[in-house]
Short mmCIF file of C-alpha atoms in Angstrom, two decimals:
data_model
loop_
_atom_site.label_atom_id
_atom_site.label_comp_id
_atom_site.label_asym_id
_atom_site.label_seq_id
_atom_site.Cartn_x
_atom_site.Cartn_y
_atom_site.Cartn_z
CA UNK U 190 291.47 -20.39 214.08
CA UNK U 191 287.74 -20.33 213.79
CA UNK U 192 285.61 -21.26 216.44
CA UNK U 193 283.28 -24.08 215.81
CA UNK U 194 280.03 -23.14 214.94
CA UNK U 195 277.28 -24.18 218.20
CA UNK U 196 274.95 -27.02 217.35
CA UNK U 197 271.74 -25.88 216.23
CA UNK U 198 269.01 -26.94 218.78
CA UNK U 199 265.32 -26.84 218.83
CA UNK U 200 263.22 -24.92 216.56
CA UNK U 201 266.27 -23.63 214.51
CA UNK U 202 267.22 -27.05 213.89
CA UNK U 203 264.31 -28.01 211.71
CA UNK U 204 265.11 -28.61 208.21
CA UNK U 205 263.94 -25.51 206.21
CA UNK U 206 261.55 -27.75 204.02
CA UNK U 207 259.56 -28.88 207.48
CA UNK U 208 259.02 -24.79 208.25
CA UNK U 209 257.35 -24.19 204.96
CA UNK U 210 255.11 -27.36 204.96
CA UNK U 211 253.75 -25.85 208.21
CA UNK U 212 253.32 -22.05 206.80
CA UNK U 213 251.89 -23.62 203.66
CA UNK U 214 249.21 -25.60 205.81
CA UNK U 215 248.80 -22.69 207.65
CA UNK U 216 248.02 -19.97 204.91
CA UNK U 217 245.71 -22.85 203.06
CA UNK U 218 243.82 -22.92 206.98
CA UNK U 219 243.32 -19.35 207.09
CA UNK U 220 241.92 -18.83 203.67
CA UNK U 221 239.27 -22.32 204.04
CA UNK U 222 238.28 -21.30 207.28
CA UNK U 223 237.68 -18.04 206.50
CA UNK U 224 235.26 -19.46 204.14
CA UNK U 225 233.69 -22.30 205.44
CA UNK U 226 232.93 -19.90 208.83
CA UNK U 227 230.68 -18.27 206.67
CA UNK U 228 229.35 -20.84 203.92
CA UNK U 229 226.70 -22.33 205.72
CA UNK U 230 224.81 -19.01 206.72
CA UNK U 231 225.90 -17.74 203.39
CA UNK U 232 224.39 -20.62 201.32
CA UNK U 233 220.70 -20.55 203.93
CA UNK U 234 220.89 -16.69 204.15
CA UNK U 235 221.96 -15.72 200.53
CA UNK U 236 221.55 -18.47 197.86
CA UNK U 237 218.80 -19.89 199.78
CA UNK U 238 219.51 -23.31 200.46
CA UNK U 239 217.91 -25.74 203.16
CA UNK U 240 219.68 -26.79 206.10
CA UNK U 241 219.69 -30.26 204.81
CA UNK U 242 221.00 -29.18 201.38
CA UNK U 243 224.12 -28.27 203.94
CA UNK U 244 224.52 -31.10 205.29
CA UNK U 245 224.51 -32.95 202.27
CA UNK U 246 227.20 -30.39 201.02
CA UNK U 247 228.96 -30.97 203.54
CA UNK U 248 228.85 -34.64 204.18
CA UNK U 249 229.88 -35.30 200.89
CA UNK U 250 232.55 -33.15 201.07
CA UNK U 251 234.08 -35.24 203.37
CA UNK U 252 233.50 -38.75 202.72
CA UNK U 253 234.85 -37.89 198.99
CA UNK U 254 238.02 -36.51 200.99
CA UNK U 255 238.45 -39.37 202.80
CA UNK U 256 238.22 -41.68 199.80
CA UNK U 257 240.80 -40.22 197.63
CA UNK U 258 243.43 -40.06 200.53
CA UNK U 259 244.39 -43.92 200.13
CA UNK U 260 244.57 -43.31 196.62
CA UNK U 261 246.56 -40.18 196.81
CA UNK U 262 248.97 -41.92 199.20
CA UNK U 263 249.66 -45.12 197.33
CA UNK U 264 250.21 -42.97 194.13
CA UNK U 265 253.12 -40.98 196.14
CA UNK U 266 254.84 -43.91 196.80
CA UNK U 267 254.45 -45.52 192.76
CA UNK U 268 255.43 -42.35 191.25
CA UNK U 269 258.30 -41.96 193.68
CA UNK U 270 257.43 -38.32 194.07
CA UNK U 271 255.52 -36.33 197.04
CA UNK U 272 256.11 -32.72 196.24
CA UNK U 273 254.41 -32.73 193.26
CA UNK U 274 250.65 -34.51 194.23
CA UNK U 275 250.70 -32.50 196.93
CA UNK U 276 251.14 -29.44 194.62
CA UNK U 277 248.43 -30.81 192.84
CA UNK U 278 246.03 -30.94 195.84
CA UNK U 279 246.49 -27.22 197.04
CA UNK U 280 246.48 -26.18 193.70
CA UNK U 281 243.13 -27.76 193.09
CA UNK U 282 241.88 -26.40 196.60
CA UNK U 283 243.10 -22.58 195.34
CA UNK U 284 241.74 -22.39 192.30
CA UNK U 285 238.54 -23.37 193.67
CA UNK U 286 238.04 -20.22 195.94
CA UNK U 287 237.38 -17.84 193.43
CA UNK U 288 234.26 -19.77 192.50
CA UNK U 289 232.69 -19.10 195.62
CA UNK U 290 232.46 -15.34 195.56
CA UNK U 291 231.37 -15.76 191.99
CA UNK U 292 228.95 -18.78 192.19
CA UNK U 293 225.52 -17.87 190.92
CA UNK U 294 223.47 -20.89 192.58
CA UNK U 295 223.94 -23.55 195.27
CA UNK U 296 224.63 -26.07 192.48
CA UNK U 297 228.01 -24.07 191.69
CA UNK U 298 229.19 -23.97 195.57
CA UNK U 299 228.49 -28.16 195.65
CA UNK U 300 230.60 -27.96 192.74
CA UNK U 301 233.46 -26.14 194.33
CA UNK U 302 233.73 -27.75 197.77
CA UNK U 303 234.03 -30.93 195.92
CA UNK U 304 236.66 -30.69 193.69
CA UNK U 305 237.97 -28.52 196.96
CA UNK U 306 237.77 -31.65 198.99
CA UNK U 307 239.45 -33.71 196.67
CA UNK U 308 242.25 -31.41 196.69
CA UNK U 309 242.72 -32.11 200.37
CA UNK U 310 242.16 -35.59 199.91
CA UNK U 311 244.91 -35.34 197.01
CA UNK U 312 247.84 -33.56 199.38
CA UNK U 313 247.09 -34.87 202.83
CA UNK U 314 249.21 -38.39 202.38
CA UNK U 315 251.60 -37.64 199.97
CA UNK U 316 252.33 -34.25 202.49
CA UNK U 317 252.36 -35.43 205.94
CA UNK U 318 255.25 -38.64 203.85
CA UNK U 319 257.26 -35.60 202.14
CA UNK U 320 257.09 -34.06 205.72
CA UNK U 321 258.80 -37.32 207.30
CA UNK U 322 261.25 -37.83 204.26
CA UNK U 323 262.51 -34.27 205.03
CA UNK U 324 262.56 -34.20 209.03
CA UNK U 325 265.46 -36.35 210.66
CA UNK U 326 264.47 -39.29 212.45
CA UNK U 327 265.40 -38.19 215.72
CA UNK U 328 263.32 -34.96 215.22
CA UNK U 329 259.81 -36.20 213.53
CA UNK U 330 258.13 -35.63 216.85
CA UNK U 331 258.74 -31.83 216.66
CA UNK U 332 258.55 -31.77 213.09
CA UNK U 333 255.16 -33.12 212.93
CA UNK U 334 253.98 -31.01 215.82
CA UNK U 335 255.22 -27.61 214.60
CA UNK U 336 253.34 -28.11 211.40
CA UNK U 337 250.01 -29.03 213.47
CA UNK U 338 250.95 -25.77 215.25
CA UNK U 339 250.67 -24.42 212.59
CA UNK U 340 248.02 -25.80 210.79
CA UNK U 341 245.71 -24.40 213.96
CA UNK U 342 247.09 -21.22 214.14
CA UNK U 343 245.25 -21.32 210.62
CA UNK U 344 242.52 -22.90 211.66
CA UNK U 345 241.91 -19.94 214.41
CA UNK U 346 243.69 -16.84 212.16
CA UNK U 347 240.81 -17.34 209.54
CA UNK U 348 237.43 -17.38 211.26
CA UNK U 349 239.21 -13.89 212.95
CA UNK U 350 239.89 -12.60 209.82
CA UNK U 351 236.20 -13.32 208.31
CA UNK U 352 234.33 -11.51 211.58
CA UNK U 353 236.65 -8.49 211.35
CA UNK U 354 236.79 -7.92 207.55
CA UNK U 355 232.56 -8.59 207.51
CA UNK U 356 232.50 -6.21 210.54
CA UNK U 357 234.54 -3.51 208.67
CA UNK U 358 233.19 -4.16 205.24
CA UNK U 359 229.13 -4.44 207.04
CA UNK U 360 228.36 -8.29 206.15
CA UNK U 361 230.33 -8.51 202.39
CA UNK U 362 230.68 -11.84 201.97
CA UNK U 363 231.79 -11.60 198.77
CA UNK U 364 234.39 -9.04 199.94
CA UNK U 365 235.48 -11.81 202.33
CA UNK U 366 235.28 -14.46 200.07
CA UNK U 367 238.33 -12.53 197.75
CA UNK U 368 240.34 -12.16 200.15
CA UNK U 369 240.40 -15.48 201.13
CA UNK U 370 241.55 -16.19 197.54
CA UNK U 371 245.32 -14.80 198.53
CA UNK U 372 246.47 -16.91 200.99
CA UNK U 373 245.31 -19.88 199.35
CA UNK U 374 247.57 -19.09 196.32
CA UNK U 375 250.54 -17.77 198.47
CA UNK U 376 249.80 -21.61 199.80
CA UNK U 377 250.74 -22.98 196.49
CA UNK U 378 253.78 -20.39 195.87
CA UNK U 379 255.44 -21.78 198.83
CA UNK U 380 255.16 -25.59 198.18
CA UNK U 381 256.30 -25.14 194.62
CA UNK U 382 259.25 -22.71 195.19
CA UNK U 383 259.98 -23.36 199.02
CA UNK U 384 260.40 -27.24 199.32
CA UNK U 385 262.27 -29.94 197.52
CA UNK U 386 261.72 -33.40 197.14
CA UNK U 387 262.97 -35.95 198.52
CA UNK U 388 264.75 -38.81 196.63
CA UNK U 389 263.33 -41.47 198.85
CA UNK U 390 266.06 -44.48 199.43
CA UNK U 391 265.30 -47.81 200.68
CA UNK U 392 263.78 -47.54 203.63
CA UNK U 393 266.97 -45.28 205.01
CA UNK U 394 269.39 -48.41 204.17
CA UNK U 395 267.23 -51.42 204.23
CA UNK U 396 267.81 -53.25 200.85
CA UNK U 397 264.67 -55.83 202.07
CA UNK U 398 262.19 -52.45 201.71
CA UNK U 399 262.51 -51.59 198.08
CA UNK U 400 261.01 -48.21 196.43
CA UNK U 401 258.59 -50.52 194.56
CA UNK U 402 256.63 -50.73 197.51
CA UNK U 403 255.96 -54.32 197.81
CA UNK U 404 256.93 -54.49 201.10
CA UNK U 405 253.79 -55.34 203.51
CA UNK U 406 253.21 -52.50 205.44
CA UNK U 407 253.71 -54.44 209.09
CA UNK U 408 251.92 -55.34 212.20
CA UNK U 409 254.25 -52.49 214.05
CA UNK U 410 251.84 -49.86 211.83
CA UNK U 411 248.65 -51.75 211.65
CA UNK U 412 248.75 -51.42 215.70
CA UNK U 413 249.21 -47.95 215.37
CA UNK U 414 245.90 -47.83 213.17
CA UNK U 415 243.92 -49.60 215.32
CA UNK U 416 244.59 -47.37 218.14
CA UNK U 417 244.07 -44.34 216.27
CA UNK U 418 240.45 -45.87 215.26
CA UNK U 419 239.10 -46.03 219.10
CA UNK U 420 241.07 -42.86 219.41
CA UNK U 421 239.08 -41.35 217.08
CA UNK U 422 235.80 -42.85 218.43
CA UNK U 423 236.67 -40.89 221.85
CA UNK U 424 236.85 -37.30 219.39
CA UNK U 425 233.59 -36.50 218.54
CA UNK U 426 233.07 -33.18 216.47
CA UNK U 427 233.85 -30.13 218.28
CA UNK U 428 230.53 -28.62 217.67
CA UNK U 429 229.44 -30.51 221.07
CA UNK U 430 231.74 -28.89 223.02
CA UNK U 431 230.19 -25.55 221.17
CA UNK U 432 226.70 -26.96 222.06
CA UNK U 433 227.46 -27.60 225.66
CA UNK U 434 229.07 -24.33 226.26
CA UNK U 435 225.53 -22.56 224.66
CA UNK U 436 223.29 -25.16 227.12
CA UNK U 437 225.38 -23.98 229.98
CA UNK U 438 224.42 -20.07 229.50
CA UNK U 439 227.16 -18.96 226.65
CA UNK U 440 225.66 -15.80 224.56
CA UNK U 441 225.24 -16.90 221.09
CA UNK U 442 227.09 -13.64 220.32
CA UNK U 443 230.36 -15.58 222.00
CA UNK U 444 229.96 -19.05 220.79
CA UNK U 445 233.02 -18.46 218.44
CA UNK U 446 234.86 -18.11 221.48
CA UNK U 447 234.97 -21.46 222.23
CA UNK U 448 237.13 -22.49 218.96
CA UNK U 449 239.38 -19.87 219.59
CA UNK U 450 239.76 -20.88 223.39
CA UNK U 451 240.48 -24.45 221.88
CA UNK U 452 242.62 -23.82 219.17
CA UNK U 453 245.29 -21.57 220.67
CA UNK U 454 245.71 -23.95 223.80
CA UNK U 455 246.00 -26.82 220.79
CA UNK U 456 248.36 -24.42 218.79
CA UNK U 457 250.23 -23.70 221.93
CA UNK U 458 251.23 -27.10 222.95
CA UNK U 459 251.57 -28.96 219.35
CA UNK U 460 255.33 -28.41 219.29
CA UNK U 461 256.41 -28.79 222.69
CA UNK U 462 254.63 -32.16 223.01
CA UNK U 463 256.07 -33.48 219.74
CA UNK U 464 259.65 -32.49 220.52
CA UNK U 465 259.14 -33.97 224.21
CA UNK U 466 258.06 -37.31 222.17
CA UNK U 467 261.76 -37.29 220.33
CA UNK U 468 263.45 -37.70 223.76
CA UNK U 469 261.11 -39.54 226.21
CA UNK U 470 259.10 -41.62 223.08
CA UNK U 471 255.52 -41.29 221.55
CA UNK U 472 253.74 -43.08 224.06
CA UNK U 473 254.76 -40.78 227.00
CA UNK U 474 252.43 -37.33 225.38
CA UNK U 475 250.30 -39.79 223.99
CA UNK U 476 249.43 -41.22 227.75
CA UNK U 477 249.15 -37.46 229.31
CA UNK U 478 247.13 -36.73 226.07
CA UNK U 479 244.31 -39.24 226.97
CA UNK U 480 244.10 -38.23 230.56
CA UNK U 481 243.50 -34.72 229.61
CA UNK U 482 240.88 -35.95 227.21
CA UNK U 483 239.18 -37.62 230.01
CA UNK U 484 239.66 -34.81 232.61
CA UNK U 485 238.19 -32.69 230.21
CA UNK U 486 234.85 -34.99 228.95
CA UNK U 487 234.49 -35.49 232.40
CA UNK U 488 234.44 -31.90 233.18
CA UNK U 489 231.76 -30.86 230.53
CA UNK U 490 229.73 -34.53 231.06
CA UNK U 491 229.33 -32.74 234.81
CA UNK U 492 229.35 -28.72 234.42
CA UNK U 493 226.67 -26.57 235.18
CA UNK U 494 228.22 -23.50 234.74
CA UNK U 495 230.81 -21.57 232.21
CA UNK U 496 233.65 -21.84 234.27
CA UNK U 497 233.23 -25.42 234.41
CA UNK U 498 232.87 -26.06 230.64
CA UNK U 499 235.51 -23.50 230.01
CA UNK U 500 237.82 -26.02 231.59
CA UNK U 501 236.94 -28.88 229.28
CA UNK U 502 237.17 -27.04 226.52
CA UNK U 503 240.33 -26.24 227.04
CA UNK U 504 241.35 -29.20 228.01
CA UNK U 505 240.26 -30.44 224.97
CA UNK U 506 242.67 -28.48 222.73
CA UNK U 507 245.58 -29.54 225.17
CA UNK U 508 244.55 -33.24 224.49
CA UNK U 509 244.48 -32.44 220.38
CA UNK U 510 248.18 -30.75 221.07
CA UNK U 511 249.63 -33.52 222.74
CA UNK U 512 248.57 -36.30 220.87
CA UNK U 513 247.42 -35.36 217.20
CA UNK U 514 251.03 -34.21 216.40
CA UNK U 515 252.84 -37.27 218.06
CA UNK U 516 250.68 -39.92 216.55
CA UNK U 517 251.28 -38.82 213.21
CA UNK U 518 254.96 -39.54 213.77
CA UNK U 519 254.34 -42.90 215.18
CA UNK U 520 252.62 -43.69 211.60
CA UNK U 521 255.87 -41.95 210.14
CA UNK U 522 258.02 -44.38 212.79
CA UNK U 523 256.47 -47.79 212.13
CA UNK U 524 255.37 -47.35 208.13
CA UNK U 525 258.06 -48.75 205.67
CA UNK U 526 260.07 -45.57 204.00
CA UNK U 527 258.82 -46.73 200.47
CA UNK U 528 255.15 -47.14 201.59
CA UNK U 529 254.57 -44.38 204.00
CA UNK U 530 252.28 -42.19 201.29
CA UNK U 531 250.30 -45.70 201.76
CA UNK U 532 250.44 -45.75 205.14
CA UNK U 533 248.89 -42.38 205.52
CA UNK U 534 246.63 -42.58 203.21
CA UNK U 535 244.89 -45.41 205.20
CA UNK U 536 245.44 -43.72 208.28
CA UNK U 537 243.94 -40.88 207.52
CA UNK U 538 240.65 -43.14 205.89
CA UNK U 539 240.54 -44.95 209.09
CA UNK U 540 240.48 -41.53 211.86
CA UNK U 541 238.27 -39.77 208.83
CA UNK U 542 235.78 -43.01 209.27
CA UNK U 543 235.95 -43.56 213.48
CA UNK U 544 235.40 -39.41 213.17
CA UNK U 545 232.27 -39.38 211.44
CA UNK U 546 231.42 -42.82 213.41
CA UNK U 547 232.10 -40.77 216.68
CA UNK U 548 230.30 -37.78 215.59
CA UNK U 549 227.11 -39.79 214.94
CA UNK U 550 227.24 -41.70 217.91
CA UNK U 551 227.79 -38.34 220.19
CA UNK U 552 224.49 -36.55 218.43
CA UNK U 553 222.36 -39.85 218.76
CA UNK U 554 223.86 -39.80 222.81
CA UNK U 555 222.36 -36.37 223.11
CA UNK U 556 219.59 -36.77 221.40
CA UNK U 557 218.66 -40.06 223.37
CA UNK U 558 220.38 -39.18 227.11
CA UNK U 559 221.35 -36.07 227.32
CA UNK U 560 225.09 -34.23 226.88
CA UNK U 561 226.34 -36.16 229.94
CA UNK U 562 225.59 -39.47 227.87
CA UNK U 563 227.83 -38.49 225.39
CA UNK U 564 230.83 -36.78 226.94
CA UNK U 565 231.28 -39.56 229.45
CA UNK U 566 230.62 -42.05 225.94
CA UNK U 567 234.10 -39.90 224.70
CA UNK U 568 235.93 -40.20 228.15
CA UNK U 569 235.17 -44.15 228.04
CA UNK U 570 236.64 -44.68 224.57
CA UNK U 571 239.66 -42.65 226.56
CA UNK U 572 240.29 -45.33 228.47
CA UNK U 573 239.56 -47.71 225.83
CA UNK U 574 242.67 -46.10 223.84
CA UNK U 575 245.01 -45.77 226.84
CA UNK U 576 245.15 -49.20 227.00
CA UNK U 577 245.84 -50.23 223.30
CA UNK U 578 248.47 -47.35 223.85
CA UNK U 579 250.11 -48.82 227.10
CA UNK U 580 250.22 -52.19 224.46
CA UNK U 581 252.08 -50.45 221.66
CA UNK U 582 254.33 -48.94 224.39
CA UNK U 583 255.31 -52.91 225.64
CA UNK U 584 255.44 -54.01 222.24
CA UNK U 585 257.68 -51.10 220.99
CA UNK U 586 259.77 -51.94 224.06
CA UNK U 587 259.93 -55.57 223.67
CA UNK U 588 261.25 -55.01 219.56
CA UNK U 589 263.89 -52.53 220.88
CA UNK U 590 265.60 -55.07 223.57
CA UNK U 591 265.46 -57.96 220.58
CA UNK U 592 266.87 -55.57 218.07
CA UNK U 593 269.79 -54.77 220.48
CA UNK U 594 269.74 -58.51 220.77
CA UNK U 595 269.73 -59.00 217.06
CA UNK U 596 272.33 -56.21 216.81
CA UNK U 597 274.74 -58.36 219.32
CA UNK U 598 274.70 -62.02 217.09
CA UNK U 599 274.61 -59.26 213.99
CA UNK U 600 271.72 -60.17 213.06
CA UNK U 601 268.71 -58.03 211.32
CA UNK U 602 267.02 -55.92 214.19
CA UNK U 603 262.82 -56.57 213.89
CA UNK U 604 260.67 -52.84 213.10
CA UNK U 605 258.84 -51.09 215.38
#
């Protein structure tokens, strides 16, 4: 007789489709950082553009990003299909790259990080939906947080990867530049021969939430959006924690350190905090999350010294691990099944918006009061979000005890 074969547990019991999403987020990280580390001297330095010609690059990379992510995300759900627009997106973000060691003027780079930018704006939703179609319910916590691991070890692998190939190649950008052409097509090679759709039933069994996505999306996920907005207030770019770390006596020569320092502790806790989230709930990281966040504004509102701000920075990547992860499951957990390319889509408009609203805010702080102004600015928008948290938690409480009330007189349990 054969023995039974053990349970799979943990990592191992990810669906295969979940690992892949992750490793294609990663490789598209490595080879967009790897480029973007460079662009801005690259486009001052070489093509001789003005700073504000950056910005401008830059800022309307983004906000076009931003814009076509509701789209993107409502268009999953009509067409009833994820894998492909999300194809779509990293395919338009790959074939991109090679314009960038080949572009003759500034006008041609605009060019490219636009239609780049609209190829993340294209895959974000319809991904981060395919992602929670695929992942068991019981298991979107660590699902959602190995991909953010991921996704940062990316986000850390290819700003490495640019200093040591420009140190071995002495300052080729365009050496650099091809390179990072590879991993953004190996990107699109895994999404299109490593992951399946999903043919997305009623909302897992509810015949009231049909695939024609009529069904509202629910106050259960517009609390989750409102939170995430003052959460997003309270995360200022983390070029202020690169600032602070230069005011306090950091060599411009190590500056980079402080991403790295960030992103591994971020990369190192991603996981853990989203499988801890499938057995105690979301709220639980979310909570230890925001006092992190606060320990660690506090610490750089108040250092004086490296050690100090070393702390906060840190801190600051265990905060993005044990929240970023875990709050993108809660969307997943309170959207509709037929509407949750919808629901990210406006989730990711809304943190895309309070980011660039925080990031304002935090320079015009500085500018105005100092760096303490605006870190203890980010630690009071903390709080601010703690609270709406601690109010999702009671609400999510009070819908489970009347759905196990419901489920007693057989009636229809409410969503949360």
């Amino acid at each position: 007789m054969t023995p039974p074969t053990p349970a799979k547990t943990g990592l191992s019991a990810l669906p295969r489709g979940i690992w892949v999403l992750g490793l294609v987020s990663m490789a598209m990280d490595v080879s967009s950082e790897m480029i973007h580390a460079l662009l801005p001297v690259y486009l001052v330095a070489v093509l001789g553009a003005s700073t504000l010609t950056v910005g401008f690059i830059e800022g309307i990379a983004e906000a076009t990003a931003s814009l076509v992510k509701i789209v993107s995300g409502t268009l999953s759900d009509r067409l009833g299909t994820r894998k492909w627009l999300a194809v779509l997106g990293y395919g338009l973000a790959a074939f991109t790259k090679p314009i960038f060691p080949l572009a003759p003027s500034v006008a041609w780079v605009t060019a490219a990080r636009f239609v780049d930018r609209i190829g993340k704006g294209i895959r974000g939703a319809p991904r981060d939906a395919l992602a929670a179609d695929i992942a068991p319910p019981d298991m979107r916590g660590a699902a959602f947080g190995l991909r953010q691991s991921l996704d940062t070890v990316g986000a850390f692998l290819g700003p490495f990867l640019a200093v040591v190939l420009m140190w071995a190649s002495g300052g080729s950008y365009v050496l650099v530049f091809w390179v990072a052409v590879v991993p953004a097509f190996v990107a699109v090679a895994l999404l299109v021969f490593g992951v399946e759709d999903v043919a997305r039933p009623a909302a897992e069994g509810d015949p009231d939430d049909p695939v024609d996505g009529r069904v509202p999306l629910g106050g259960a996920f517009w609390g989750v959006v409102a939170v995430a907005a003052v959460f997003g207030l309270a995360r200022f770019s983390e070029a202020f924690l690169v600032l602070k770390a230069s005011a306090v006596g950091l060599p411009a020569a190590l500056v980079p350190l402080v991403l790295v320092v960030m992103n591994v502790v971020y990369a190192i806790a991603a996981y853990p905090a989203g499988a801890l989230s499938d057995k105690a709930g979301r709220t639980a990281p979310l909570l230890v999350g925001l006092a992190v966040l606060i320990a660690g504004d506090l610490a750089l509102a108040f250092a004086d010294g490296l050690v100090l701000a070393a702390v906060g920075v840190a801190a600051w990547g265990l905060h993005m691990g044990l929240t970023q992860g875990v709050i993108t499951a809660l969307v997943a957990d309170a959207a509709p099944a037929s509407r949750r390319g919808t629901a990210f889509g406006i989730f990711n408009f809304v943190t895309g918006v309070a980011a660039l609203g925080a990031s304002l805010l935090a320079g015009g702080l500085w500018d105005a009061f100092g760096a303490q102004a605006t870190f203890l600015t980010g630690a009071g928008f903390a709080v601010l979000t703690a609270l709406g948290v601690a109010v999702l938690r009671r609400a999510r409480a009070n819908c489970r005890r009347a759905g196990g009330a419901a489920a007693k007189q057989g009636a229809k349990p409410r969503k949360f």
